[in-house]
Amino acid sequence: AFVQLESMPLTASGKADRKALPEPEEEMATGTEYAAPENGTEVKLAALWAELLQRERVGVHDNFFELGGHSLKAAALTAAVHREFQCEVSLGEVFDRPTVRGLAILIEERRASGFAPAYQPIPLTERRTYYPLSSAQSRLFVLQSMDESSTAYHLSSALLIRGPLDRGRLLSAIRTISQRHDALRASFEWADGQPVQRISAEPVAEIEYEIAEISDPEACLRSFIRPFRLMEPPLLRVKLVRMPEDSVHLLLLDAHHLVTDGVSMAVLARQFMELYEGNPAAALPVQYPDYVEWQAQWLLSESCREQEHYWLQTLSGDIPALEWPGDYARPQRLDYRGDEVSVTLDAALTRELTAFGARAGTTLYMTLLAVFAALLYRYTGQRDIWIGSPVAGRPHADLAELIGMFVNTVVIRSQVQGDLTFEDHLRQMKDRILGALEHDRYPFERLVEKLGARRDIGRNPLFDAMFVLQNTGIPAVACGATTFEPYAFRRTAAKLDLTLEVEERSGELRCRFEYRTSLFRRETVERLAERFVRLAESALRDPSARVADLEWMTDGERRQVVQGFNDTEAPYPEQLTLPAMFRQQAERTPDRVAAAFAEETLTYRELDERSGRIARALREGGLAPEEPVGLMA
């Protein structure tokens, strides 16, 4: 898309300011001419799309996924459609009918047929001293109780603030958010043999403050993160660090996973900015304990039993363990020491991947996951590979702006076949992903129990690798002369053997490979990351190629094979005979071992002397020049 500019926006240093460039108009970006909605259903649906996709307007022929929609936004769309139209549509139906007009026709047909369950808000539960835990919280609570000093289940983030900062407004915004969300005031304990949560009335009381002597955000964050005592609320800490540079601060947040998740951290950041700017806080329809009770009722429903049946059928048989060609022997106990390696798919390759997915009727998430599955297949030689992937776990519109632990994990069973073309492999992966996402309410904790997952304490249950497309990131925003920008810090913990997290930034894809340092050396994962990029490029270049034939060698590896391993030329002293060369070697290294058998060894001196005795004996026995002789040794 081409946009005419009066002048190029520049940064303070005089370089082109990419973030200040205007977005192309919708029809320019997608190539679809705008067509206005023609009836009430289309008008409402177009408005929903515009809100979800942050578009000025949406036409009836626009494609949801070409406008920037992905699986997470599609799930939010299904929840919003249920609320607005009293009608349920599945994720697969959004893929089958990705335009406003196509989905509007389905909604009208479904409502006319009477097959439209009424939308029911989440009921409010009675207020009491203790509340039960959600399925996800129960498993986390047990895991944390096994090692109370661990920080593996913390969610930490940082904002770099440039410009004038009002500390009073900042504290007020944090306290208001803490007061609005019950989850941020929760503590956890045992009562009558069951884990329970208690909601404190007191919000976050203070923000830690420090004046840093050196500019080292990583060190600030490392010293800030420390274990929580689960019985002492709040399980959220906030710290403001004044950096040595003028008008620069670092805002650090550390929360336990029991009270928040990735989507919630993005919600927290968005609400924080709105409150800091002085905008009023809208009332929340429900609180986290209401969700817990609502989830408990769903777990008794026929819908839950149907989802359970799907998963037990899909994941039937033995649970495969991913057998890596690791650098070290697998530790007997699971440890969380980790590191990360990052590679970037440039803007051109990112556009190609997006366009390829649009032609194939898939999302970027599906395409990248198909490449990742192919990478694991090529590394392990295993066909049956289970990959974990987090889902938002917010199936109801009432939960959209709520902070809490909602995230669930689905298992993508990628039965990779090397003889399949990449196109066919992608289609197969799409079907499996859609099936998983349409049954994503069934709690992972229950699935582990129902499948009788392995009890190997050196592995994660069900899968050893995870894929995450990070589309809940915190955007950079400005408030007057003050800018708030997320600070990406290096992680030093890994819950799985390997996790690939992909995040889109400025039109590029940053791929972060998080790995266990007890299994892999850094250079091994650097090579793996480069091969992932090569596989993606190869799949785009020839999607009709077999998965087993996709090119994945890096340029350095190819040079090593062609020029290194096959470079057998060596200088040879043509004026010397082999016996003469041997005598030279014996003179240079007389005491080095030249030959060995069983317990016997011969040095070069001993071998030279023994061979000399045999030669003399042969000559004295009458051996003529060029006459062959048999040697028994």
XYZ file of C-alpha atoms in Angstrom, residues 6-7 55 76 88 101 106 134 186 206-207 298 319 325 327 331 352 476 531-532 562 583:
22
model
C 3.653 15.805 3.111
C 6.857 15.149 5.054
C -10.492 -0.019 12.443
C -13.438 -12.789 21.317
C -23.646 -18.954 19.048
C -21.826 -10.543 4.999
C -25.266 -17.464 9.101
C -10.407 -22.328 39.578
C -6.364 -12.528 46.750
C 2.507 1.523 48.241
C 4.918 1.511 45.354
C -19.960 -25.649 33.455
C 1.748 -40.211 25.371
C 19.403 -34.854 20.468
C 23.784 -31.710 24.626
C 18.174 -34.340 34.738
C 5.050 -13.377 2.622
C 3.824 1.872 23.515
C 17.024 -23.635 10.945
C 13.499 -22.539 11.852
C 30.577 -28.388 0.816
C 61.210 -42.828 9.356
